[in-house]
Amino acid sequence: MAVKPKVTNGSTTLGPAANEKDAEKLRFIEEMTMNTDAVQERVLAEILSRNAETEYLKRYKLDGATDRETFKAKLPVVTYEDLQPDIQRIANGDRSPILSSHPISEFLTSSGTSAGERKLMPTIREELDRRQLLYSLLTPVMNLYVPGLDKGKGLYFLFIKSESKTPSGLPARPVLTSYYKSEHFKSRPYDPFNVYTSPNEAILCTDSFQSMYAQMLCGLLQRLDVLRVGAVFASGLLRAIRFLQLNWEQLAADISSGTLTKQITDPAIREAVTQQLRPDPELARFITKECSKGDWACIITRIWPNTKYLDVIVTGAMAQYIPTLEYYSGGLPMACTMYASSECYFGLNLRPMCSPSEVSYTIMPMMGYFEFIPLDADGTMCNGAQTQLVDLAHVEVGKEYELVITTYSGLNRYRVGDILRVTGFHNCAPQFQFIRRKNVLLSIESDKTDEAELQKAVTNASELIKSYNATVVEYTSHASTKSIPGHYVIYWELLIKKDKTKNGKSGTIPTELLDECCLEMEESLNTVYRQSRVADCSIGPLEIRVVRPGTFEELMDYAISRGASINQYKVPRCVNFPPILELLDSRVVSTHFSPGLPKWTPTRSN
Ligand code: AMP
């Protein structure tokens, strides 16, 4: 890496840094992005040489080679399902170097699922440092655009989830749970530009009510200090607003009396919050005045008037929440700062204050080795694409690609499932717009339901109405986020044969049975969906809307009138286009909601 970026007096092409510490970080970004290809070559050589003795690389006869050509010629591009047998061995306690020469320290449970369970991503201890490195770049970039963040605090709603252990005793937990529980986060050095209102004790409590209550209470107590309000994803911030709507009276009562409600039983939280809580009837009156109006427009800026921006990801599946967040925040900018996954943290947005539609993430070349499967204009793989992957530095502006990664933790040429479009370059590093996740039909928060899962759920539920001589002839779906939490809406068109069934039931299906069908669908959906329903309460009860016979034919007529080919027409299994939703809704004959909660336990079934 011979070329050094020209940087003088803390000024880079990104702009003049706010302080010397930031200048160093910005110089690092410049160095990485100016030398993208060289850094990638080094990263690959590092990964391959340290893992040369692993069973995986030996299986493909890499013979210690560390160059790109041999790597690309010998190693296949794989999916999770291909790696699952190896991953299962590690989970079961095989400590030999299967994927990584470094010991696997834990499994990160991805929100992507395989056979209904979260994917288990093996990781190694040093990956925490790499994630920390990416986090450390966010504030220096933000400081370029928003001055004065050291004059106040961030109200961030951050949560951990329950964790389990694999048969061999390794923890299995989401990547953010792992990060928040690490010393990197818990013992982070004081940084005036990055002070949170939430005490660690509140973030680190698995009881989501107690955690949220304490974080909201501390945010209210320090409301004038708050300069930014955030959560990881937009759905999380909206849950916080909903929480305020439901709990402001108790929060105001606690503030007025200076005592913490008995509902908070976690001793660590009680101690941390009690240190801040003093009777403040004036603040309690203010909160009561603002929250009792029943008008929630601009609630964020009314309660936290010094907020300069929202720090939440609103790209990808989260884009559906932009209008609601605009409503609650009076149109504050929404900063999408980074792009990451359980498998690997990828990169950051170098213009975080841009509008959500313009967000592009710069993949940082030191985070892993990145390749790209080129896609045709219609989003399908180009001919020969599987064999001709493009390197990070060589992707082309305007084209779409599927991301393939090779990580320090032992994933080799692994398909993440994300589709990205190149929008430009920062120095030699491409910038990507997140287009979509492959095969995801429905998503409210971290849940990702694909077409096959939805099909299975409909099939299982329709068993319940068989005895009424009824079948689901067509269906489609929609992730409804009109109310918080959002929920899945499934439109069903039924065919009920008039003749009596063998057991003598007539053709009218009792409404309770259709309610049961909603629950049966939920039981059939994957573990992330069920966890969100049961433990996090971040998805509302599933709804079935029965539409009158002939509705799906009308849907086809509509599509054909807009240019679809009759021969190739397929019922869309998910609809978002407002005129189609209006058409469906105008044909609804009955609506049904899940009457209970599906089964979910933190333990895995495989
Ligand atoms: P998980 O493995 O559960 O952490 O989920 C990671 C996935 O979340 C990524 O592969 C993306 O599909 C999605 N994701 C992460 N960051 C972003 C972002 N900034 N914008 C859109 N989608 C994102």
Coordinates of N, CA and C and ligand atoms in Angstrom, one line a residue, residues 109-112 118 121 174-176 233 313-318 336-346 359 361 403 416-419 434-438 446 448, ligand 1:
T109 N -26.5 -15.3 15.8 CA -27.7 -15.8 15.2 C -28.3 -14.8 14.3
S110 N -28.3 -15.1 13.0 CA -28.7 -14.1 12.0 C -30.2 -14.0 12.0
S111 N -30.7 -12.9 11.5 CA -32.2 -12.8 11.3 C -32.6 -13.5 10.1
G112 N -31.7 -13.9 9.2 CA -32.0 -14.8 8.1 C -32.1 -16.2 8.7
R118 N -33.0 -19.5 13.0 CA -32.0 -18.5 12.6 C -30.7 -19.2 12.2
M121 N -24.0 -18.2 12.6 CA -22.8 -17.7 12.0 C -21.6 -17.8 13.0
P174 N -27.7 -12.8 18.9 CA -27.6 -11.8 17.8 C -26.3 -11.0 17.9
V175 N -25.8 -10.5 16.8 CA -24.5 -9.8 16.8 C -24.6 -8.6 17.7
L176 N -25.7 -7.9 17.8 CA -25.7 -6.7 18.6 C -25.8 -7.0 20.1
F233 N -32.7 0.1 13.8 CA -33.6 0.2 12.7 C -34.8 1.1 13.0
I313 N -31.7 3.3 10.6 CA -31.6 2.8 9.3 C -33.0 2.8 8.7
V314 N -33.1 3.5 7.6 CA -34.4 3.5 6.9 C -34.3 3.0 5.5
T315 N -33.2 2.3 5.2 CA -33.0 1.8 3.8 C -33.5 0.3 3.8
G316 N -33.6 -0.2 2.7 CA -34.1 -1.6 2.5 C -35.5 -1.8 3.1
A317 N -35.8 -2.8 3.8 CA -37.1 -3.1 4.3 C -37.7 -2.0 5.2
M318 N -36.8 -1.2 5.7 CA -37.2 -0.1 6.7 C -37.8 1.1 6.0
C336 N -28.7 7.3 8.0 CA -28.5 5.8 7.9 C -27.0 5.7 7.9
T337 N -26.4 5.3 9.0 CA -24.9 5.4 9.1 C -24.2 4.2 8.6
M338 N -24.7 3.0 8.8 CA -23.9 1.8 8.4 C -24.7 0.7 7.9
Y339 N -23.9 -0.2 7.2 CA -24.5 -1.4 6.6 C -23.7 -2.6 7.1
A340 N -24.4 -3.5 7.8 CA -23.7 -4.6 8.4 C -24.5 -5.8 8.5
S341 N -23.9 -6.9 8.9 CA -24.7 -8.2 9.1 C -24.0 -9.0 10.1
S342 N -24.7 -10.1 10.5 CA -24.0 -11.0 11.4 C -22.8 -11.6 10.8
E343 N -22.8 -11.8 9.5 CA -21.6 -12.5 8.9 C -20.4 -11.6 8.9
C344 N -20.7 -10.3 8.7 CA -19.6 -9.3 8.5 C -20.1 -7.9 8.6
Y345 N -19.4 -7.0 9.1 CA -19.8 -5.6 9.0 C -19.2 -5.1 7.7
F346 N -20.0 -4.4 6.9 CA -19.6 -4.1 5.5 C -19.0 -2.7 5.4
V359 N -29.2 7.3 0.0 CA -28.2 6.7 0.8 C -27.4 5.6 0.0
Y361 N -23.8 3.2 0.7 CA -22.9 2.7 1.7 C -21.5 2.4 1.0
L403 N -24.1 -9.7 -3.3 CA -22.8 -9.6 -2.5 C -22.4 -11.0 -2.0
V416 N -24.4 -13.6 0.8 CA -25.1 -13.0 1.9 C -26.6 -12.9 1.6
G417 N -27.0 -12.7 0.3 CA -28.4 -12.6 -0.1 C -28.8 -11.2 -0.3
D418 N -27.9 -10.2 -0.2 CA -28.3 -8.8 -0.4 C -28.0 -8.4 -1.9
I419 N -28.9 -7.6 -2.4 CA -28.7 -7.1 -3.8 C -28.4 -5.6 -3.7
F434 N -28.5 0.0 -1.1 CA -29.1 -1.3 -0.8 C -30.4 -1.4 -1.6
I435 N -30.5 -2.4 -2.4 CA -31.7 -2.6 -3.2 C -32.8 -3.5 -2.5
R436 N -32.4 -4.7 -2.2 CA -33.3 -5.6 -1.5 C -32.6 -6.8 -1.0
R437 N -33.2 -7.5 -0.2 CA -32.7 -8.8 0.2 C -33.4 -9.8 -0.7
K438 N -32.6 -10.8 -1.1 CA -33.2 -11.8 -2.0 C -34.3 -12.6 -1.4
S446 N -37.0 -7.3 12.1 CA -35.9 -8.1 11.6 C -36.4 -9.4 10.9
K448 N -37.8 -11.9 8.3 CA -37.7 -12.0 6.8 C -38.5 -13.2 6.4
Ligands
AMP1 P1 -28.5 -9.9 10.4 O1 -27.7 -10.9 9.8 O2 -29.7 -10.4 11.1 O3 -27.7 -8.9 11.2 O4 -29.1 -9.0 9.2 C1 -28.3 -8.4 8.2 C2 -29.1 -8.0 7.1 O5 -29.8 -6.8 7.4 C3 -28.2 -7.5 5.9 O6 -27.7 -8.6 5.2 C4 -29.2 -6.7 5.2 O7 -30.1 -7.5 4.4 C5 -29.9 -6.0 6.3 N1 -29.3 -4.7 6.6 C6 -28.3 -4.4 7.4 N2 -27.9 -3.1 7.3 C7 -28.7 -2.5 6.4 C8 -28.9 -1.2 5.9 N3 -28.1 -0.2 6.3 N4 -29.8 -1.0 5.0 C9 -30.6 -2.0 4.6 N5 -30.6 -3.2 5.0 C10 -29.6 -3.5 5.9

